[in-house]
XYZ file of C-alpha atoms in Angstrom:
762
model
C -16.453 -78.453 -40.831
C -14.010 -77.491 -43.542
C -16.820 -77.329 -46.116
C -18.935 -75.283 -43.827
C -16.061 -73.016 -43.077
C -15.451 -72.296 -46.803
C -19.186 -71.706 -47.448
C -19.393 -69.214 -44.720
C -16.245 -67.451 -45.872
C -17.607 -67.126 -49.230
C -20.722 -65.769 -48.053
C -19.272 -63.298 -45.801
C -16.942 -61.983 -48.677
C -19.775 -61.544 -50.947
C -21.721 -59.599 -48.282
C -18.590 -57.335 -47.569
C -17.666 -57.062 -51.404
C -20.047 -53.881 -51.891
C -18.586 -52.043 -48.766
C -15.026 -52.730 -49.854
C -15.841 -51.538 -53.295
C -17.576 -48.382 -52.129
C -14.746 -47.117 -49.827
C -11.077 -47.922 -50.598
C -8.839 -47.838 -47.424
C -6.100 -45.595 -48.630
C -3.528 -47.206 -46.271
C -4.022 -50.345 -48.222
C -1.973 -49.132 -51.187
C 1.143 -49.761 -48.905
C 2.655 -52.863 -47.360
C 5.751 -54.150 -45.773
C 7.578 -56.911 -47.983
C 10.070 -59.415 -46.660
C 12.005 -61.392 -49.028
C 14.393 -63.274 -46.618
C 14.021 -64.474 -42.874
C 14.393 -61.658 -40.292
C 17.673 -61.142 -38.885
C 16.846 -59.487 -35.534
C 14.319 -61.731 -34.051
C 14.661 -62.245 -31.299
C 16.106 -59.111 -29.930
C 16.482 -56.900 -26.902
C 15.386 -53.886 -29.097
C 13.412 -53.430 -32.232
C 12.507 -56.539 -34.149
C 12.907 -56.534 -38.086
C 10.336 -59.224 -38.681
C 6.581 -59.068 -39.840
C 4.467 -57.553 -37.091
C 0.780 -57.508 -35.934
C -0.925 -56.483 -32.915
C -4.131 -55.176 -31.257
C -2.590 -52.571 -28.842
C -2.306 -55.212 -26.015
C -1.004 -58.399 -27.826
C 1.858 -58.248 -30.184
C 2.949 -60.789 -32.654
C 6.548 -60.899 -34.085
C 7.247 -63.213 -36.865
C 10.684 -64.835 -37.198
C 12.446 -67.968 -38.078
C 12.889 -69.713 -41.471
C 10.753 -71.526 -44.010
C 11.074 -74.701 -42.137
C 11.261 -73.423 -38.697
C 8.553 -70.585 -38.393
C 8.624 -68.690 -35.080
C 6.070 -66.386 -33.659
C 6.997 -64.580 -30.563
C 4.067 -63.401 -28.501
C 4.327 -60.049 -26.345
C 1.599 -58.476 -24.074
C 1.737 -54.810 -22.702
C 0.558 -55.912 -19.143
C 2.967 -58.861 -18.723
C 5.680 -57.437 -16.339
C 8.225 -58.838 -13.944
C 7.521 -56.071 -11.205
C 11.207 -55.862 -10.077
C 12.799 -52.559 -9.512
C 16.030 -53.074 -11.425
C 17.081 -54.014 -14.932
C 18.235 -56.298 -16.301
C 15.850 -58.764 -14.927
C 13.035 -56.485 -14.185
C 10.561 -54.743 -16.711
C 8.228 -56.011 -19.320
C 8.700 -59.919 -19.601
C 8.451 -62.232 -22.452
C 5.531 -64.673 -22.215
C 6.347 -67.275 -24.971
C 6.280 -68.526 -28.556
C 4.390 -70.603 -30.878
C 6.603 -72.623 -33.380
C 5.930 -74.489 -36.532
C 8.693 -76.928 -37.660
C 8.183 -78.178 -41.117
C 11.232 -80.238 -42.355
C 9.996 -80.571 -45.850
C 10.632 -76.878 -46.270
C 14.159 -77.062 -45.248
C 16.276 -74.699 -47.448
C 12.922 -73.085 -48.868
C 12.284 -69.566 -49.760
C 10.750 -66.985 -47.302
C 8.436 -64.456 -48.485
C 5.963 -62.280 -46.304
C 3.804 -59.190 -46.387
C 2.694 -57.176 -43.439
C -0.532 -55.583 -44.518
C -1.543 -52.305 -43.187
C -5.101 -52.030 -44.057
C -5.973 -55.665 -42.876
C -3.462 -55.701 -40.095
C -2.199 -59.222 -40.779
C 0.862 -60.991 -41.982
C 0.580 -63.077 -45.098
C 3.552 -65.644 -45.977
C 4.325 -68.078 -48.634
C 7.015 -70.524 -48.193
C 8.185 -72.628 -51.238
C 10.523 -75.511 -52.004
C 10.412 -77.012 -55.411
C 6.681 -77.649 -56.220
C 5.864 -77.522 -52.622
C 3.990 -74.102 -51.182
C 2.662 -73.308 -47.995
C 0.441 -70.161 -47.450
C 0.147 -68.708 -43.963
C -1.904 -65.820 -42.725
C -1.801 -64.449 -39.016
C -3.531 -61.956 -37.227
C -4.224 -60.512 -33.744
C -7.900 -60.087 -33.550
C -8.747 -56.348 -32.988
C -11.352 -57.058 -30.346
C -10.544 -60.308 -28.720
C -7.454 -61.736 -26.857
C -6.949 -64.256 -29.757
C -4.304 -64.743 -32.515
C -5.286 -66.579 -35.545
C -3.001 -68.370 -37.921
C -4.447 -69.948 -41.064
C -2.259 -72.429 -42.927
C -2.979 -73.990 -46.619
C -0.654 -76.113 -48.797
C -0.717 -77.451 -52.338
C 0.676 -80.971 -51.221
C 0.416 -83.163 -48.224
C 2.844 -81.646 -45.562
C 3.412 -82.681 -42.025
C 4.512 -80.251 -39.204
C 5.203 -80.201 -35.571
C 3.710 -77.474 -33.262
C 5.286 -76.152 -30.176
C 3.806 -73.777 -27.784
C 6.420 -72.697 -25.283
C 6.381 -70.425 -22.190
C 9.615 -68.472 -21.734
C 11.701 -69.984 -19.069
C 14.195 -68.352 -16.637
C 14.465 -65.238 -14.636
C 12.888 -66.786 -11.714
C 9.642 -67.546 -13.712
C 7.450 -70.667 -12.820
C 6.056 -72.224 -15.654
C 3.468 -74.952 -16.315
C 1.806 -76.689 -19.197
C -1.154 -79.043 -19.663
C -4.025 -80.168 -21.982
C -7.744 -79.765 -21.236
C -9.706 -81.706 -23.972
C -8.883 -80.246 -27.425
C -6.906 -77.278 -25.950
C -3.247 -77.439 -25.141
C -2.131 -74.605 -22.714
C 1.092 -73.109 -21.085
C 1.524 -70.372 -18.432
C 4.332 -68.234 -17.102
C 4.229 -66.584 -13.413
C 6.270 -64.360 -11.519
C 5.548 -64.376 -7.767
C 7.204 -64.842 -4.510
C 10.399 -63.553 -5.296
C 11.942 -60.904 -3.095
C 11.171 -57.296 -4.143
C 8.396 -58.227 -6.634
C 5.760 -55.476 -6.318
C 2.947 -57.547 -7.723
C 2.600 -61.145 -9.118
C 2.289 -61.446 -12.819
C 0.692 -64.628 -14.564
C -0.185 -65.250 -18.234
C -1.615 -68.099 -19.830
C -1.714 -69.105 -23.656
C -4.235 -71.683 -24.982
C -4.015 -73.338 -28.305
C -6.801 -74.973 -30.297
C -6.730 -76.229 -33.823
C -9.634 -76.207 -36.351
C -10.508 -78.816 -37.260
C -9.408 -80.031 -33.742
C -6.548 -82.181 -32.898
C -6.027 -83.923 -29.556
C -2.333 -85.039 -29.779
C -0.209 -81.751 -29.771
C 3.169 -83.752 -29.387
C 2.783 -85.612 -32.547
C 2.857 -84.479 -36.263
C -0.184 -82.692 -37.800
C -0.715 -83.241 -41.417
C -1.982 -80.653 -43.819
C -3.736 -81.496 -46.983
C -4.406 -79.612 -50.046
C -7.738 -77.587 -50.133
C -8.270 -78.185 -46.479
C -7.356 -74.986 -44.441
C -6.028 -75.616 -41.125
C -6.604 -72.836 -38.368
C -4.630 -72.483 -35.111
C -6.166 -70.190 -32.582
C -4.171 -68.949 -29.696
C -5.916 -67.155 -26.718
C -3.907 -65.072 -24.433
C -4.945 -63.685 -20.972
C -3.152 -62.242 -17.873
C -3.911 -61.758 -14.341
C -4.282 -58.096 -15.247
C -7.194 -58.894 -17.512
C -9.086 -61.041 -15.017
C -8.457 -62.782 -11.759
C -9.108 -66.316 -13.332
C -6.648 -65.713 -16.145
C -5.874 -69.426 -16.686
C -9.324 -70.676 -16.409
C -10.680 -67.903 -18.767
C -7.794 -68.511 -21.325
C -8.696 -72.320 -21.566
C -12.483 -71.701 -21.576
C -12.505 -69.059 -24.409
C -9.952 -71.273 -26.371
C -12.556 -74.288 -26.014
C -15.379 -72.092 -27.448
C -13.536 -71.163 -30.664
C -14.880 -72.835 -33.829
C -14.977 -72.023 -37.437
C -17.956 -69.638 -37.113
C -16.151 -67.904 -34.243
C -13.132 -67.281 -36.263
C -15.326 -65.831 -38.967
C -16.883 -63.355 -36.394
C -13.619 -62.398 -35.108
C -12.178 -61.775 -38.558
C -15.146 -59.585 -39.367
C -14.808 -57.556 -36.095
C -11.145 -57.391 -36.769
C -11.743 -55.878 -40.323
C -14.430 -53.491 -38.845
C -12.140 -52.009 -36.181
C -9.214 -51.384 -38.737
C -11.600 -49.925 -41.122
C -12.949 -47.486 -38.551
C -9.231 -46.759 -37.596
C -8.294 -45.750 -41.053
C -11.343 -43.579 -41.487
C -10.463 -41.487 -38.539
C -8.096 -39.281 -40.831
C -6.405 -39.181 -43.996
C -3.530 -37.470 -45.817
C -2.462 -37.576 -49.546
C 0.653 -35.847 -50.490
C 1.678 -37.192 -53.821
C 4.826 -38.774 -52.345
C 4.610 -42.624 -52.198
C 7.598 -43.145 -49.988
C 6.551 -40.857 -47.236
C 2.975 -41.851 -47.403
C 4.178 -45.536 -47.058
C 5.903 -44.725 -43.879
C 3.303 -42.350 -42.706
C 0.700 -45.023 -42.670
C 3.092 -47.619 -41.539
C 3.740 -45.666 -38.557
C 0.254 -45.182 -37.808
C -0.222 -48.846 -38.222
C 2.347 -49.868 -35.815
C 1.431 -47.482 -33.136
C -2.137 -48.767 -33.313
C -0.776 -52.312 -33.056
C 1.094 -51.108 -29.990
C -1.365 -49.041 -28.139
C -5.131 -49.357 -27.101
C -6.854 -46.834 -24.919
C -8.295 -49.440 -22.401
C -5.141 -51.486 -21.965
C -2.023 -51.077 -20.295
C 0.298 -48.288 -21.875
C 3.131 -49.748 -24.067
C 6.750 -49.416 -23.071
C 9.676 -48.625 -25.179
C 9.444 -51.518 -27.520
C 5.445 -51.803 -27.455
C 4.231 -55.269 -27.235
C 6.864 -56.645 -29.592
C 8.822 -58.374 -27.116
C 10.871 -61.427 -28.064
C 12.871 -61.979 -24.843
C 13.061 -61.217 -21.387
C 15.321 -58.139 -20.222
C 14.656 -55.932 -23.171
C 16.753 -52.894 -23.404
C 16.062 -50.645 -20.368
C 13.386 -53.001 -19.368
C 11.119 -51.999 -22.064
C 9.937 -49.494 -19.303
C 8.170 -46.182 -19.346
C 11.314 -43.784 -19.728
C 9.927 -40.454 -18.688
C 12.507 -37.987 -20.266
C 10.854 -38.278 -23.560
C 10.823 -41.930 -24.676
C 7.618 -42.696 -23.058
C 5.770 -39.393 -24.130
C 6.906 -39.354 -27.885
C 5.146 -42.403 -29.447
C 1.712 -40.562 -28.647
C 2.587 -37.051 -30.163
C 1.308 -37.859 -33.862
C -2.074 -39.479 -32.374
C -3.499 -36.371 -31.139
C -3.402 -34.435 -34.726
C -4.072 -37.694 -36.513
C -7.319 -37.828 -34.794
C -6.629 -41.063 -32.914
C -7.356 -39.940 -29.465
C -8.576 -43.275 -28.427
C -5.223 -44.619 -28.640
C -3.931 -42.367 -25.950
C -6.311 -43.104 -23.211
C -3.832 -45.416 -21.459
C -1.000 -42.812 -21.281
C -1.924 -41.110 -17.926
C -2.797 -44.071 -15.705
C 0.978 -45.125 -14.985
C 1.814 -41.632 -14.063
C -1.446 -41.226 -11.791
C -0.663 -44.652 -10.221
C 2.979 -43.305 -9.157
C 1.652 -40.089 -7.528
C 2.020 -41.150 -3.950
C 5.745 -42.482 -4.411
C 6.275 -39.410 -6.199
C 5.187 -37.118 -3.369
C 7.452 -39.276 -0.899
C 10.354 -38.767 -3.298
C 9.911 -35.113 -3.150
C 9.362 -34.804 0.533
C 12.010 -37.329 1.457
C 14.953 -36.305 -0.910
C 14.255 -32.759 -1.575
C 12.072 -31.427 1.360
C 9.403 -29.929 -0.793
C 5.864 -30.400 -1.983
C 4.698 -32.024 -5.121
C 5.726 -34.956 -7.193
C 9.281 -36.041 -8.244
C 9.647 -38.906 -10.488
C 12.720 -41.006 -11.250
C 13.638 -41.433 -14.991
C 11.964 -44.972 -15.487
C 8.613 -46.345 -14.140
C 6.212 -49.067 -15.042
C 2.575 -49.804 -14.562
C 0.665 -49.991 -11.287
C 3.111 -47.586 -9.255
C 6.147 -49.528 -10.280
C 9.731 -48.210 -10.202
C 12.093 -49.914 -12.637
C 15.116 -47.803 -12.281
C 16.526 -48.541 -8.802
C 20.320 -48.619 -8.794
C 21.724 -52.110 -8.729
C 21.088 -53.465 -5.079
C 24.588 -54.714 -4.407
C 27.656 -52.500 -4.424
C 29.569 -55.120 -6.383
C 26.830 -55.174 -9.265
C 26.950 -51.455 -9.008
C 30.763 -51.327 -9.390
C 30.549 -53.812 -12.408
C 28.172 -51.787 -14.231
C 28.650 -48.086 -13.227
C 32.312 -47.937 -11.937
C 31.191 -46.968 -8.294
C 30.092 -49.008 -5.407
C 27.844 -46.071 -4.253
C 24.345 -47.632 -4.938
C 22.446 -45.302 -2.589
C 22.554 -42.273 -4.778
C 19.381 -40.220 -4.536
C 17.954 -43.052 -2.076
C 18.827 -45.553 -4.440
C 16.646 -44.297 -7.339
C 17.954 -43.115 -10.852
C 16.925 -39.523 -11.114
C 20.081 -38.637 -13.144
C 20.340 -35.202 -12.222
C 16.873 -34.319 -13.703
C 13.731 -32.878 -12.029
C 11.685 -32.840 -15.104
C 10.616 -36.482 -15.272
C 7.017 -35.736 -13.853
C 6.566 -32.327 -15.711
C 7.539 -33.737 -19.126
C 4.338 -35.904 -19.266
C 2.144 -32.879 -18.554
C 3.018 -32.166 -22.357
C 0.969 -35.113 -23.617
C -1.742 -34.342 -21.065
C -1.971 -30.695 -22.576
C -1.988 -32.006 -26.042
C -5.055 -34.107 -25.400
C -6.597 -31.480 -23.250
C -6.348 -28.669 -25.934
C -7.247 -31.216 -28.795
C -10.428 -32.273 -27.234
C -11.554 -29.959 -24.403
C -12.943 -32.960 -22.718
C -14.030 -31.990 -19.242
C -13.846 -35.471 -17.837
C -10.344 -36.065 -19.119
C -9.455 -32.508 -17.591
C -10.772 -33.624 -14.187
C -8.809 -36.788 -14.381
C -5.309 -35.236 -15.035
C -5.740 -31.898 -13.055
C -4.533 -33.226 -9.830
C -1.381 -34.469 -11.533
C -0.867 -30.907 -12.810
C -1.533 -29.502 -9.270
C 1.243 -31.730 -7.852
C 3.730 -30.756 -10.610
C 2.878 -27.136 -9.675
C 3.371 -27.655 -6.046
C 6.826 -29.059 -6.915
C 7.917 -26.186 -9.166
C 6.470 -23.453 -6.827
C 8.774 -24.812 -4.081
C 11.589 -25.509 -6.316
C 11.887 -22.396 -8.306
C 14.126 -19.426 -7.024
C 13.092 -15.878 -7.471
C 16.080 -13.796 -8.353
C 15.979 -10.123 -9.655
C 12.392 -10.404 -10.765
C 13.051 -13.840 -12.716
C 12.391 -17.502 -11.616
C 15.604 -19.443 -12.087
C 16.234 -23.137 -11.950
C 19.227 -24.597 -10.286
C 20.466 -28.227 -10.515
C 17.879 -29.539 -13.165
C 20.076 -30.973 -15.810
C 20.055 -30.625 -19.755
C 21.203 -34.398 -20.075
C 21.510 -37.218 -17.889
C 24.267 -37.028 -15.424
C 25.303 -40.396 -13.908
C 28.123 -42.617 -12.919
C 29.152 -44.816 -15.871
C 32.317 -46.786 -17.045
C 33.326 -44.050 -19.339
C 33.691 -41.424 -16.542
C 34.984 -44.209 -14.239
C 32.318 -43.547 -11.685
C 33.513 -39.715 -11.329
C 30.221 -37.749 -12.207
C 29.546 -35.349 -9.220
C 31.730 -32.667 -10.896
C 29.266 -32.512 -13.819
C 26.464 -31.324 -11.703
C 25.189 -27.734 -11.717
C 23.357 -26.809 -14.572
C 21.550 -23.358 -14.111
C 18.656 -22.507 -16.276
C 18.616 -25.397 -18.801
C 16.354 -24.547 -21.778
C 14.744 -27.991 -21.340
C 13.614 -26.972 -17.745
C 12.728 -23.511 -18.398
C 10.447 -24.519 -21.248
C 8.757 -27.252 -19.568
C 8.065 -25.341 -16.604
C 6.839 -22.402 -18.666
C 4.646 -25.097 -20.438
C 3.186 -26.353 -17.052
C 2.054 -22.925 -15.831
C 0.533 -21.856 -18.994
C -1.384 -25.014 -19.408
C -2.492 -25.216 -15.693
C -3.869 -21.556 -15.744
C -5.815 -22.662 -19.130
C -7.099 -25.706 -17.553
C -8.044 -24.212 -14.154
C -9.962 -21.449 -16.164
C -11.917 -24.372 -18.155
C -12.643 -26.270 -14.875
C -13.364 -23.223 -12.851
C -11.048 -24.286 -10.092
C -8.429 -22.753 -8.059
C -8.871 -19.075 -9.203
C -6.986 -17.906 -6.114
C -3.814 -19.712 -7.469
C -3.820 -18.266 -10.819
C -1.976 -15.105 -10.213
C 0.957 -16.927 -8.904
C 0.836 -19.455 -11.852
C 0.663 -16.410 -14.368
C 3.472 -14.814 -12.565
C 5.798 -17.853 -12.991
C 4.658 -18.225 -16.574
C 5.340 -14.614 -17.379
C 8.545 -14.139 -15.325
C 10.417 -17.517 -15.943
C 13.911 -16.800 -16.942
C 14.634 -15.865 -20.669
C 15.847 -18.803 -22.795
C 19.724 -18.250 -22.780
C 21.314 -17.069 -25.992
C 25.081 -16.770 -27.140
C 26.852 -15.882 -30.228
C 28.291 -18.465 -32.540
C 30.048 -17.382 -35.924
C 28.800 -13.794 -35.560
C 25.157 -14.707 -35.275
C 22.781 -15.098 -32.146
C 21.981 -18.673 -31.295
C 20.536 -20.757 -28.465
C 22.513 -22.107 -25.633
C 21.537 -25.379 -24.046
C 22.164 -23.858 -20.370
C 22.920 -20.515 -18.949
C 25.793 -22.080 -17.212
C 27.126 -25.637 -16.379
C 30.204 -27.307 -15.198
C 29.695 -29.994 -17.853
C 31.592 -29.255 -20.991
C 28.988 -31.020 -22.921
C 26.012 -29.199 -21.656
C 27.802 -25.829 -21.807
C 29.078 -26.600 -25.232
C 25.802 -27.370 -26.871
C 24.944 -24.318 -29.095
C 21.944 -23.958 -31.400
C 18.532 -25.792 -31.291
C 18.891 -29.482 -30.526
C 16.878 -32.438 -29.620
C 16.783 -31.670 -25.848
C 16.239 -27.950 -25.935
C 13.567 -28.654 -28.632
C 11.562 -30.779 -25.917
C 11.400 -27.684 -23.804
C 10.774 -25.012 -26.296
C 9.054 -26.121 -29.462
C 7.933 -29.799 -29.370
C 6.158 -31.308 -27.043
C 6.159 -27.985 -25.059
C 4.725 -25.775 -27.563
C 5.690 -22.716 -25.955
C 7.845 -21.049 -28.867
C 6.905 -20.611 -32.485
C 6.602 -18.049 -35.305
C 3.228 -16.705 -33.820
C 4.303 -16.688 -30.299
C 7.548 -14.773 -30.822
C 8.678 -14.222 -34.290
C 11.908 -12.731 -33.384
C 12.973 -15.717 -31.140
C 11.547 -18.153 -33.630
C 13.812 -16.582 -36.283
C 16.965 -17.510 -34.065
C 15.509 -21.058 -33.719
C 15.099 -21.195 -37.421
C 18.527 -19.967 -38.174
C 19.992 -22.680 -35.787
C 18.037 -25.321 -37.818
C 19.392 -23.895 -40.983
C 22.861 -24.644 -39.851
C 22.225 -28.175 -38.875
C 23.581 -29.263 -42.312
C 26.923 -27.587 -41.385
C 27.542 -30.186 -38.689
C 26.975 -33.367 -40.787
C 28.919 -35.441 -43.384
C 25.798 -37.802 -44.076
C 22.401 -36.193 -44.884
C 20.828 -39.090 -42.944
C 22.104 -37.466 -39.735
C 20.635 -34.018 -40.209
C 19.544 -33.010 -36.814
C 21.947 -35.586 -35.198
C 19.088 -38.150 -35.300
C 20.553 -41.392 -36.025
C 20.970 -42.020 -32.343
C 17.824 -40.564 -30.959
C 15.351 -37.714 -31.896
C 13.918 -38.168 -35.398
C 10.467 -37.900 -33.884
C 11.462 -34.423 -32.217
C 13.890 -32.784 -34.623
C 11.911 -33.180 -38.049
C 8.503 -31.995 -36.730
C 10.200 -29.205 -34.914
C 12.069 -28.055 -37.847
C 8.597 -27.908 -39.657
C 7.113 -25.879 -36.606
C 9.717 -23.243 -36.707
C 9.369 -22.944 -40.576
C 12.446 -24.632 -42.232
C 11.359 -25.243 -45.828
C 9.280 -28.335 -46.295
C 11.179 -29.527 -49.321
C 14.361 -29.642 -47.413
C 12.940 -31.327 -44.508
C 11.485 -34.079 -46.684
C 14.851 -34.458 -48.506
C 16.622 -35.132 -45.202
C 13.663 -37.146 -43.750
C 13.937 -39.471 -46.718
C 17.700 -39.865 -46.149
C 17.161 -40.705 -42.612
C 14.681 -43.422 -43.374
C 16.884 -44.962 -46.015
C 19.690 -45.066 -43.654
C 18.066 -46.721 -40.685
C 14.702 -48.401 -41.114
C 13.636 -52.269 -41.300
C 11.675 -54.042 -43.748
C 8.713 -54.091 -41.369
C 8.813 -50.128 -42.065
C 9.874 -49.350 -38.430
C 12.318 -46.447 -38.562
C 14.719 -47.235 -36.033
C 16.843 -45.425 -33.514
C 19.699 -46.377 -31.260
C 18.148 -45.346 -27.978
C 14.543 -46.046 -28.343
C 11.766 -47.979 -30.112
C 8.129 -46.973 -30.674
C 8.991 -43.191 -30.095
C 10.119 -43.231 -33.843
C 6.636 -44.107 -34.910
C 5.374 -40.427 -34.356
C 8.163 -38.952 -36.471
C 6.671 -39.027 -40.101
C 2.990 -38.720 -39.271
C 3.780 -35.632 -36.986
C 6.087 -33.912 -39.473
C 3.429 -34.313 -42.174
C 0.561 -33.212 -40.135
C 2.431 -29.994 -39.024
C 3.361 -29.076 -42.650
C -0.548 -29.320 -43.580
C -2.201 -28.021 -40.320
C -0.843 -26.153 -37.314
C -2.824 -24.971 -34.247
C -0.403 -25.369 -31.194
C -0.037 -21.594 -31.067
C -3.651 -20.802 -30.552
C -3.990 -20.156 -34.176
C -5.062 -22.600 -36.964
C -2.959 -22.438 -39.838
C -3.807 -24.303 -43.240
C -0.785 -25.627 -45.052
C 1.479 -23.527 -42.961
C 4.772 -25.083 -44.214
C 4.145 -26.947 -47.476
C 5.244 -26.168 -51.061
C 2.287 -24.683 -52.609
C 3.223 -25.846 -55.920
C 2.663 -29.524 -54.670
C -0.866 -30.931 -54.691
C -1.956 -32.108 -51.193
C -5.019 -32.820 -49.122
C -5.992 -33.933 -45.736
C -9.267 -35.083 -44.071
C -10.290 -35.010 -40.518
C -6.844 -33.843 -39.015
C -7.354 -32.758 -35.431
C -6.653 -29.103 -34.372
C -6.399 -27.528 -30.943
C -9.818 -26.369 -29.780
C -11.640 -29.633 -30.444
C -11.995 -29.158 -34.263
C -11.298 -31.584 -37.011
C -10.308 -30.060 -40.315
C -10.158 -31.117 -43.792
C -8.660 -29.284 -46.876
C -7.271 -29.759 -50.395
C -4.406 -27.878 -52.255
C -4.442 -28.189 -55.992
C -2.602 -26.359 -58.695
C -1.240 -23.878 -56.219
C -4.714 -23.013 -54.656
C -6.620 -24.048 -51.583
C -9.911 -25.164 -52.783
C -11.679 -25.219 -49.417
C -11.477 -25.564 -45.715
C -13.985 -27.716 -43.793
C -14.208 -27.342 -40.009
C -16.212 -29.556 -37.587
C -16.653 -28.065 -34.165
C -17.004 -30.637 -31.343
C -17.248 -28.398 -28.291
C -18.442 -25.130 -30.039
C -15.269 -23.132 -29.154
C -14.116 -20.046 -30.956
C -12.139 -20.969 -33.926
C -9.136 -18.425 -34.686
C -7.908 -19.217 -38.157
C -5.493 -17.452 -40.450
C -6.756 -16.593 -43.592
C -6.007 -19.396 -46.030
C -6.316 -17.060 -48.890
C -4.218 -13.916 -47.871
C -5.877 -10.756 -49.221
C -9.201 -12.208 -50.173
C -12.681 -12.256 -48.980
C -13.951 -15.654 -47.933
C -17.445 -17.040 -47.811
C -18.511 -19.115 -44.850
C -21.150 -21.853 -45.081
C -22.502 -23.214 -41.763
C -24.217 -26.684 -41.848
C -24.472 -26.207 -45.641
C -25.960 -22.696 -45.580
C -24.627 -19.468 -46.844
C -23.479 -17.507 -43.883
C -21.128 -14.446 -43.562
C -18.205 -13.150 -45.501
C -14.966 -12.635 -43.740
C -11.866 -10.724 -44.537
C -8.592 -9.826 -42.973
C -5.552 -11.765 -42.020
C -7.171 -13.726 -39.150
C -10.729 -14.916 -38.519
C -12.373 -15.387 -35.404
C -15.251 -17.816 -36.016
C -17.787 -18.469 -33.348
C -19.050 -22.029 -33.494
C -21.643 -24.319 -32.014
C -21.040 -27.833 -30.751
C -21.591 -30.210 -33.596
C -21.506 -27.329 -36.098
C -19.992 -27.938 -39.771
C -18.379 -25.113 -41.361
C -16.972 -24.510 -44.868
C -14.799 -21.896 -46.146
C -13.894 -21.159 -49.801
C -13.458 -17.830 -51.927
């Protein structure tokens, strides 16, 4: 079998050589390098070890040369319990390689972005062990390949995680060893969760309890298959059956399919900006998000599928006041729409409960969501179920606040997610997608139509809070005196976004024309964003008024207000309102006054790197300055696996660098496509197939201070409104390769046809 395996691999490599030579995967220029064992594996937050994944299954490497550990996570394996710790995404288990001969040996690993694998080398004196691991892109299987230069013995342990009310089992079926972990029959579980992992070696072994010997020149392959009851009802039987079918030819097929998927992924778009550090983090962030999310699978929680223990921070849930939404933001403009298709389902699944919350707690229509939910209608953020536990954790015995659910003083948790729905809608104008999410937008509209108050010709918002308001140990359970925000910028912006987007979607779908007048009235007459004066200049205020010293005292554009105004809402900007944008731009210009460390520009060491940096780009702060601070932030707080970390979140940071760079090169969120809108024109740059609102993909190149061309592909035949990339000059248009009209002026309104290719140059 080994000889056959080698021959087939050689043949496949030869067959693929021409293709690999013909088209380089640009992301392959970059990789993560590890010269010592990971320090934060396992962890309740972001791991620092080598990572691989297929958007459903995540693989985290830890341990040492002699005790190699692989932690397996899966996006759909949850303990469906309404309180954390204890509830939330759960840890399936681990695969361990114990190799005593490598005790004290060196640890070296690489995480490859183009191939989506982990390659490691462990050495001690003359002994060397090579390991390659990857999560197959198209199957539920993880592959581990080991080679050695000397005979070496190892012990293998496949372990299901124990505790937290789980029931585990293990067994062997022919040459396959399997383990399982289940949550069921515990009080308050909303649905049962089961997972199985089955291991097969190639060449096969039948004694998994003893030592396995590796010999020089003979590769040993370990294939681990993983299925949950969310994949199929016969989860355990299928796991074992598929593991049994794996052999050397099947491994080769999996590897080819894996390479093909990732090659297609990297072809979807491309940027080149002449800055190797930012390009490395640009592509690494894209890689890590693609490892975390796949459109036809469960959506990733705060830590993605890189789960290394139970009771991850915040239950690893879907935190709805920005953490859940943020990881997706760069995927739209990066033309990775397929990775975003899982976003909506948890929100749609919670709608009936959301209606009950609105009706029972507020007495109004629509949907009202707590701060944290999970899949399949799960709520993850109930207050502790006993007064004693409540007092221990939150310094009050009152565990029936808001019916026992954590709303934390905020009404925006449902409407916040409309931002992502609109990003995808405007990016694709996909009718089927619009029909899918339109009912959600309608429920949000019902809520806000009832909740808003009309005073003196303006719609105002009471009791929706700029930040979370809750009992805690710091305030000793005294929190109600902090309630009372009036006209929070976060709330005003998100509500404006909702009704603007709802009008656009209803027109597109030709639905609810009789309601559009009301929606436009709210859109046009929502209260103005509050302003104040600081150091003699106009500045944004977080709220019009509040009893909270913190909320009342936040002056200037900051992370939370950005969410409502600039990103993800997109209701403000230099095109929409240049005068107001100048106020926001001045606020950004004063961020540097508030820091001692350039890494904390925008106050992003805790949270907000994915918000503040792209928002600074959108309002027009100089790109070179943003890049300087972004590099300082990366250097201050990132891991060897190229994950930029934050104190309060995980995969949300993966959108920071891609979105900031994309917005420097191409903007379209204000209904006007702008080419290199915030880029130093003296620096060469190019991009291929970035996605713009209107269902366009666009490519362009800047060289020696001149834009050489703009290529536009129209998917849906919509009008393309474009700022003249060559101010003051006439522009030649080519349509499907043929000369067409000549345009002039500041803006062009290009009529397009579905599938049409348009090129512009001077």
